Amino acid sequence: MQQVVILGATGSIGSSTLSVIAQHPDKYSVLAVSANTDVEKLKDICKRVSPQVAILSGLKPCSNLTAEFEALKTQLLFGEQALCDMAAHPNCDVVMAAIVGAAGLPSSLAAANAGKKVLLANKESLVIAGELFLNAVIENKAQLLPIDSEHNAIFQCLPQNFKRSHLAESGIRKVLLTGSGGPFRNVPLDELEHKTPEQAVAHPNWTMGKKISVDSATMMNKGLELIEACHLFGLKAKDVEVVIHPQSVIHSMVSYIDGSVIAQMGQPDMRTPIGYGLAWPERIETGVEPLDFFAVSQLDFEQPDLNRYPCLGLAYRAFELGGTAPAALNAANEISVAAFLQNRIKFTDIAKVNQFVLEEVVVQAVESLEQLLMVDQTARKMASKYIETMVI
Ligand code: NAD
Ligand code: MG
């Protein structure tokens, strides 16, 4: 029986994780769940799965709430430190890192430092901390399994004995990172500035949290995933090709020197990579229907246009700059996306804010988590200040 800690249990990935686990009560039990501030949703989860511990990481201790959860036989913890404590808890076997944004980094790193099996949905951890995060995984013999569907797909398409960075030894020519192109793929460029948050979060294929949905519309998501893939598999940017594939049926591919291209396909449903991560190297039922090729009928591919998706270009630039540049870009993007969702800036301003911060920030070599969190804060302040100067 594997004891699972689900960080970000009230979110989209958190819900899908709970759904897969519920299908295998003989294999997994939920040790702890966390939410930022959503008390009611967290309580609902506790009623359903009776975890030993629940965490409200964004709230201060409150005795009334503690009593309400106690009635459900769940111990309630408050504050961010509880996330790290549960991620490293001796009874925890598996950590699902499904908090959104840089806020997920300290706890996913704590899980890696404690040598846990880490199911990483929080791509921002790798974007921000890169080698620092991977070194923690290696030094503490943690197991890192990518949950982001593209990275999970690449992991499935690589040979079993693949060693990070050793592409030539495995006969690999390129990794093909697919993305849908989001809801504005065919919108005339001069109309993009009028797109609303409601239109931006209406992803054509996937149902996800708001932040990642906006990132899909700008393709910053693919940019973050490019950086994530390079760190995970030890690739250079030139080893990865971003391919727009509007149907989201192929979740990514690996191209080999003999001309073979291996793709991982399936419904756009995160329960597949979550199930694969939970059960690896075995496979389990996830409740996802098999792909109906006759219903899909057609697979299309396009090259991304960086004029349409300037955020993708910024991610390439940040990765090339290296050091703390990706952390700064990620922080700027979290601020600009939040401002867009609050109707404070236009859709096309997201890239402008991100570009401003990437150009202005001083890039340093990565040294520590504390330094990265400082860079994150500095970049957030720069982005917020710049946004104040913008007129919507
Ligand atoms: P979501 O917004 O639906 O859920 C986020 C979760 O994190 C919630 O439980 C929320 O309470 C918690 N949270 C939010 N802010 C927090 C903070 N400051 N501190 C602590 N907890 C906080 O997000 P999601 O779509 O489930 O995405 C989660 C992560 O998984 C992101 O990193 C995203 O990029 C990645 N991801 C998501 C999908 C998807 O299909 N949703 C696919 C691939 C990767
Ligand atoms: Mg993805």
XYZ file of C-alpha atoms and ligand atoms in Angstrom:
437
model
C 0.000 0.000 0.000
C 1.496 3.332 -1.098
C 0.757 6.402 1.026
C 0.238 9.442 -1.152
C 0.520 13.123 -0.234
C -1.392 15.307 -2.714
C -0.188 18.896 -2.702
C -2.715 21.056 -4.549
C -5.481 18.486 -4.052
C -8.296 20.949 -4.783
C -6.997 21.802 -8.262
C -7.482 20.199 -11.639
C -4.541 17.771 -11.313
C -5.419 17.148 -7.670
C -8.966 16.091 -8.646
C -7.709 13.795 -11.406
C -5.232 12.229 -8.974
C -7.993 11.581 -6.440
C -10.087 10.034 -9.211
C -7.336 7.561 -10.217
C -6.543 6.678 -6.591
C -10.238 6.044 -5.865
C -10.156 3.284 -8.494
C -7.354 1.447 -6.643
C -8.109 1.361 -2.915
C -5.950 -1.784 -2.674
C -2.841 0.028 -3.929
C -2.940 3.644 -2.733
C -4.180 5.530 0.277
C -4.193 9.275 0.763
C -2.025 10.374 3.675
C -2.428 14.139 3.233
C -4.088 16.708 0.998
C -3.490 20.437 0.645
C -5.284 23.526 -0.606
C -4.254 27.145 -0.570
C -7.436 28.706 0.872
C -10.409 26.698 -0.453
C -11.800 25.357 2.832
C -15.031 23.884 1.481
C -13.403 21.941 -1.334
C -10.756 20.595 1.020
C -13.430 19.532 3.482
C -15.326 17.722 0.719
C -12.178 15.802 -0.152
C -11.618 14.879 3.505
C -15.179 13.560 3.726
C -14.535 11.348 0.698
C -11.023 9.990 1.345
C -10.405 10.507 5.094
C -6.751 11.560 4.932
C -4.814 11.709 8.192
C -3.757 15.283 7.490
C -5.158 18.260 5.587
C -3.254 21.490 4.966
C -4.526 25.006 4.341
C -1.204 26.507 3.329
C -2.480 30.017 2.660
C -4.329 30.465 5.968
C -3.298 31.291 9.530
C -4.271 28.849 12.321
C -7.979 28.962 13.183
C -9.365 26.815 16.009
C -12.904 26.625 14.582
C -11.578 25.110 11.354
C -9.355 22.731 13.285
C -12.426 21.460 15.160
C -14.432 21.056 11.948
C -11.722 18.875 10.396
C -11.197 16.998 13.652
C -14.847 15.951 13.421
C -13.870 14.319 10.120
C -10.925 12.595 11.869
C -8.439 14.712 9.916
C -5.710 16.766 11.546
C -5.648 20.261 10.030
C -2.348 22.106 9.548
C -1.854 25.721 8.467
C 0.885 27.582 6.597
C 3.461 26.841 3.923
C 5.890 24.940 6.143
C 3.284 22.187 6.559
C 3.567 21.471 2.808
C 7.289 20.753 3.139
C 6.783 18.799 6.364
C 4.201 16.474 4.808
C 6.210 16.115 1.575
C 9.087 14.793 3.680
C 6.936 12.841 6.191
C 8.376 9.411 7.076
C 5.049 7.678 6.313
C 4.793 9.270 2.866
C 5.818 7.133 -0.134
C 4.614 9.293 -3.004
C 4.203 13.050 -3.389
C 1.943 14.443 -6.090
C 3.343 17.960 -6.615
C 0.285 19.685 -8.098
C 0.440 23.199 -6.678
C 0.388 25.866 -9.388
C 3.315 28.230 -9.856
C 6.514 29.008 -7.969
C 4.568 28.396 -4.741
C 5.015 24.682 -5.471
C 8.812 24.736 -5.513
C 9.753 24.525 -1.791
C 7.525 21.491 -1.173
C 8.506 19.592 -4.334
C 12.150 20.225 -3.449
C 11.471 19.017 0.102
C 10.045 15.792 -1.371
C 13.152 15.362 -3.540
C 15.461 16.063 -0.584
C 13.599 13.436 1.445
C 14.166 10.857 -1.325
C 10.479 10.387 -2.134
C 8.809 9.221 -5.299
C 7.886 12.618 -6.756
C 5.104 12.867 -9.317
C 5.871 16.270 -10.777
C 2.959 18.195 -12.265
C 4.381 21.505 -11.012
C 6.547 22.237 -14.064
C 7.537 25.570 -12.536
C 9.804 23.664 -10.080
C 12.053 22.552 -12.929
C 11.804 25.831 -14.821
C 12.910 27.806 -11.769
C 15.348 25.468 -10.077
C 16.510 23.226 -12.954
C 19.784 21.529 -12.038
C 19.412 22.388 -8.344
C 16.187 20.373 -8.280
C 17.653 17.495 -10.296
C 20.739 17.336 -8.081
C 18.456 17.027 -5.050
C 16.693 14.128 -6.792
C 19.955 12.368 -7.683
C 21.775 12.952 -4.380
C 18.846 11.751 -2.290
C 17.890 8.866 -4.583
C 14.417 10.258 -5.101
C 12.355 9.046 -8.054
C 11.176 11.783 -10.375
C 8.254 10.957 -12.662
C 6.972 13.634 -15.038
C 3.209 14.142 -14.967
C 3.042 16.977 -17.483
C 1.461 15.059 -20.372
C 4.187 15.907 -22.905
C 7.023 14.905 -20.604
C 5.193 11.803 -19.525
C 4.760 10.995 -23.228
C 8.467 11.566 -23.968
C 9.343 9.378 -20.972
C 7.151 6.641 -22.455
C 8.758 6.999 -25.914
C 12.375 6.879 -24.707
C 14.222 3.573 -24.469
C 14.066 2.033 -20.972
C 17.816 2.347 -20.458
C 17.903 6.010 -21.537
C 20.454 8.036 -19.591
C 19.932 11.768 -19.170
C 21.877 13.751 -21.814
C 22.981 10.587 -23.687
C 20.955 11.116 -26.851
C 23.508 9.766 -29.325
C 23.979 6.505 -27.369
C 20.242 5.867 -27.653
C 20.082 6.795 -31.340
C 17.856 9.799 -30.667
C 17.724 12.577 -33.239
C 15.176 14.920 -31.708
C 12.395 15.246 -29.201
C 9.162 16.585 -30.677
C 7.195 18.553 -28.106
C 3.579 18.929 -29.187
C 1.110 21.625 -28.183
C -2.398 22.486 -29.334
C -1.667 26.152 -30.103
C -4.502 27.134 -27.753
C -7.848 28.776 -28.503
C -6.406 31.678 -30.563
C -4.432 29.668 -33.122
C -6.455 30.979 -36.047
C -7.508 34.375 -34.711
C -6.219 37.272 -36.882
C -3.176 38.794 -35.123
C -4.747 42.250 -34.804
C -7.707 40.798 -32.870
C -5.578 39.153 -30.175
C -5.438 42.271 -27.993
C -9.220 42.169 -27.566
C -9.371 38.596 -26.303
C -10.948 38.257 -22.844
C -9.959 36.022 -19.923
C -13.091 33.905 -20.535
C -12.024 33.293 -24.141
C -8.428 32.597 -23.129
C -9.263 29.937 -20.536
C -11.598 28.075 -22.926
C -9.002 25.547 -24.064
C -10.114 23.563 -27.124
C -9.101 20.110 -25.757
C -7.999 20.127 -22.114
C -9.825 21.196 -18.952
C -7.203 22.733 -16.665
C -6.609 25.413 -14.053
C -6.896 29.053 -15.199
C -3.205 29.906 -15.090
C -2.047 27.033 -17.294
C -4.995 27.635 -19.647
C -3.858 31.221 -20.268
C -0.292 29.910 -20.645
C -1.592 27.571 -23.354
C -3.196 30.491 -25.200
C 0.096 32.449 -25.177
C 2.136 29.248 -25.597
C 4.191 30.308 -22.581
C 3.142 26.864 -21.397
C 5.089 25.285 -24.256
C 8.024 27.576 -23.472
C 8.012 26.466 -19.826
C 7.711 22.876 -21.036
C 10.666 23.293 -23.368
C 12.792 24.306 -20.370
C 11.239 21.513 -18.296
C 12.071 18.919 -20.985
C 15.651 20.143 -21.366
C 16.274 19.763 -17.629
C 14.435 16.473 -17.243
C 16.067 14.642 -20.115
C 19.347 16.580 -20.337
C 18.602 18.166 -23.712
C 19.789 21.319 -25.448
C 17.159 23.636 -26.912
C 18.196 22.539 -30.416
C 17.358 18.907 -29.513
C 13.703 19.859 -29.057
C 11.267 20.886 -31.759
C 7.938 22.435 -30.822
C 5.142 21.152 -33.060
C 1.618 22.556 -33.044
C -0.856 19.688 -33.147
C -4.377 21.070 -32.669
C -6.122 17.769 -31.851
C -3.955 17.043 -28.740
C -4.043 13.328 -29.512
C -0.272 12.897 -29.817
C 1.166 14.075 -26.518
C 4.774 14.216 -27.781
C 7.235 12.124 -29.790
C 10.821 10.958 -29.992
C 12.517 10.871 -33.392
C 15.326 8.308 -33.862
C 18.291 8.276 -36.302
C 16.927 5.264 -38.197
C 13.897 7.307 -39.264
C 11.527 5.923 -36.622
C 9.332 8.371 -34.779
C 7.680 7.006 -31.637
C 4.604 8.882 -30.422
C 2.495 8.491 -27.307
C -1.188 8.984 -28.050
C -4.396 9.033 -26.098
C -7.344 11.121 -25.034
C -6.404 14.543 -23.646
C -7.070 13.415 -20.069
C -4.507 13.881 -17.291
C -5.592 10.666 -15.564
C -3.417 8.775 -18.092
C -0.054 10.363 -17.144
C -1.104 10.390 -13.472
C -1.870 6.658 -13.568
C 1.396 5.986 -15.369
C 3.330 7.970 -12.764
C 1.599 6.254 -9.851
C 2.045 2.701 -11.137
C 5.325 2.974 -13.098
C 6.820 0.702 -14.303
C 3.444 -1.059 -14.345
C 0.164 0.182 -15.786
C -3.197 0.554 -14.088
C -6.765 1.420 -15.104
C -7.436 5.154 -14.977
C -11.003 5.422 -16.249
C -9.806 7.002 -19.503
C -11.560 5.677 -22.609
C -9.342 4.341 -25.389
C -8.732 6.604 -28.329
C -11.337 6.275 -31.076
C -9.292 6.777 -34.251
C -12.392 6.942 -36.443
C -13.802 9.762 -34.325
C -10.451 11.601 -34.388
C -10.086 10.852 -38.135
C -7.387 13.465 -38.762
C -4.116 14.623 -37.202
C -2.711 18.036 -38.188
C 0.685 19.627 -37.574
C 1.954 23.190 -37.906
C 5.087 25.157 -37.103
C 4.607 27.742 -34.321
C 4.707 31.391 -35.431
C 6.700 33.430 -32.900
C 4.817 36.606 -33.933
C 1.643 34.981 -32.702
C 3.324 33.412 -29.682
C 6.058 35.846 -28.509
C 6.090 34.172 -25.054
C 7.473 31.011 -26.643
C 10.388 33.048 -28.011
C 10.966 34.574 -24.564
C 11.248 31.115 -23.021
C 13.907 30.148 -25.572
C 15.752 33.352 -24.712
C 15.523 32.724 -20.954
C 16.836 29.188 -21.320
C 19.704 30.461 -23.463
C 20.552 33.113 -20.832
C 20.452 30.356 -18.203
C 21.047 30.842 -14.463
C 18.204 32.685 -12.783
C 16.671 33.996 -16.056
C 13.956 31.287 -16.302
C 12.983 31.912 -12.642
C 12.552 35.620 -13.410
C 10.542 34.957 -16.563
C 8.300 32.512 -14.731
C 7.643 35.030 -11.942
C 6.887 37.819 -14.422
C 4.501 35.504 -16.232
C 2.644 34.582 -13.035
C 2.095 38.298 -12.346
C 1.111 39.203 -15.921
C -1.286 36.257 -16.244
C -2.926 37.128 -12.900
C -3.277 40.780 -14.038
C -4.828 39.642 -17.335
C -7.276 37.362 -15.494
C -8.299 40.402 -13.400
C -8.847 42.464 -16.587
C -6.011 44.796 -15.595
C -4.006 44.279 -18.782
C -4.724 43.072 -22.323
C -3.973 39.581 -23.553
C -1.130 40.908 -25.713
C 0.348 42.775 -22.712
C 1.278 39.466 -21.056
C 4.212 39.073 -23.442
C 5.167 42.762 -23.061
C 5.431 42.481 -19.269
C 7.365 39.227 -19.531
C 9.768 40.681 -22.087
C 10.354 43.810 -19.985
C 11.325 41.754 -16.935
C 13.525 39.350 -18.888
C 15.419 42.297 -20.416
C 15.807 44.223 -17.153
C 16.584 41.507 -14.634
C 20.173 40.776 -13.624
C 20.917 37.137 -14.382
C 22.970 35.222 -11.812
C 24.240 31.651 -11.569
C 21.869 29.460 -9.518
C 23.112 28.860 -5.981
C 20.281 28.094 -3.604
C 16.537 27.895 -3.078
C 16.671 31.101 -1.002
C 18.369 32.959 -3.865
C 15.783 31.657 -6.370
C 12.922 32.778 -4.139
C 14.554 36.243 -3.915
C 14.838 36.431 -7.715
C 11.198 35.355 -7.918
C 10.162 38.190 -5.581
C 12.281 40.799 -7.396
C 10.860 39.815 -10.786
C 7.310 39.938 -9.392
C 7.898 43.488 -8.133
C 9.372 44.568 -11.486
C 6.403 43.094 -13.345
C 3.849 44.689 -11.000
C 5.496 48.110 -11.302
C 5.563 47.875 -15.077
C 1.894 46.878 -15.145
C 1.024 50.031 -13.185
C 2.380 52.091 -16.084
C 0.171 50.325 -18.615
C -3.179 51.696 -19.769
C -5.751 49.080 -20.705
P -5.261 24.578 -10.356
O -5.277 26.072 -10.348
O -6.451 23.863 -10.831
O -4.930 24.048 -8.866
C -3.866 24.561 -8.145
C -3.774 23.936 -6.762
O -2.699 24.587 -6.068
C -5.021 24.127 -5.889
O -5.157 23.021 -5.031
C -4.692 25.383 -5.067
O -5.365 25.410 -3.810
C -3.197 25.222 -4.874
N -2.514 26.523 -4.763
C -2.716 27.625 -5.540
N -1.891 28.620 -5.151
C -1.181 28.144 -4.115
C -0.200 28.728 -3.253
N 0.228 29.992 -3.409
N 0.331 27.938 -2.278
C -0.088 26.664 -2.105
N -1.029 26.070 -2.875
C -1.567 26.809 -3.866
O -3.954 24.158 -11.181
P -3.743 22.865 -12.093
O -4.245 23.143 -13.455
O -4.186 21.646 -11.374
O -2.142 22.867 -12.223
C -1.305 22.442 -11.157
C 0.115 22.284 -11.693
O 0.129 21.226 -12.638
C 0.655 23.512 -12.426
O 2.023 23.620 -12.186
C 0.413 23.188 -13.891
O 1.339 23.820 -14.752
C 0.627 21.675 -13.888
N -0.076 20.966 -14.968
C -1.422 20.990 -15.025
C -2.091 20.317 -16.048
C -3.601 20.283 -16.106
O -4.146 19.594 -16.967
N -4.316 20.966 -15.258
C -1.346 19.634 -17.024
C 0.032 19.637 -16.927
C 0.665 20.299 -15.889
Mg 1.709 19.925 -20.684
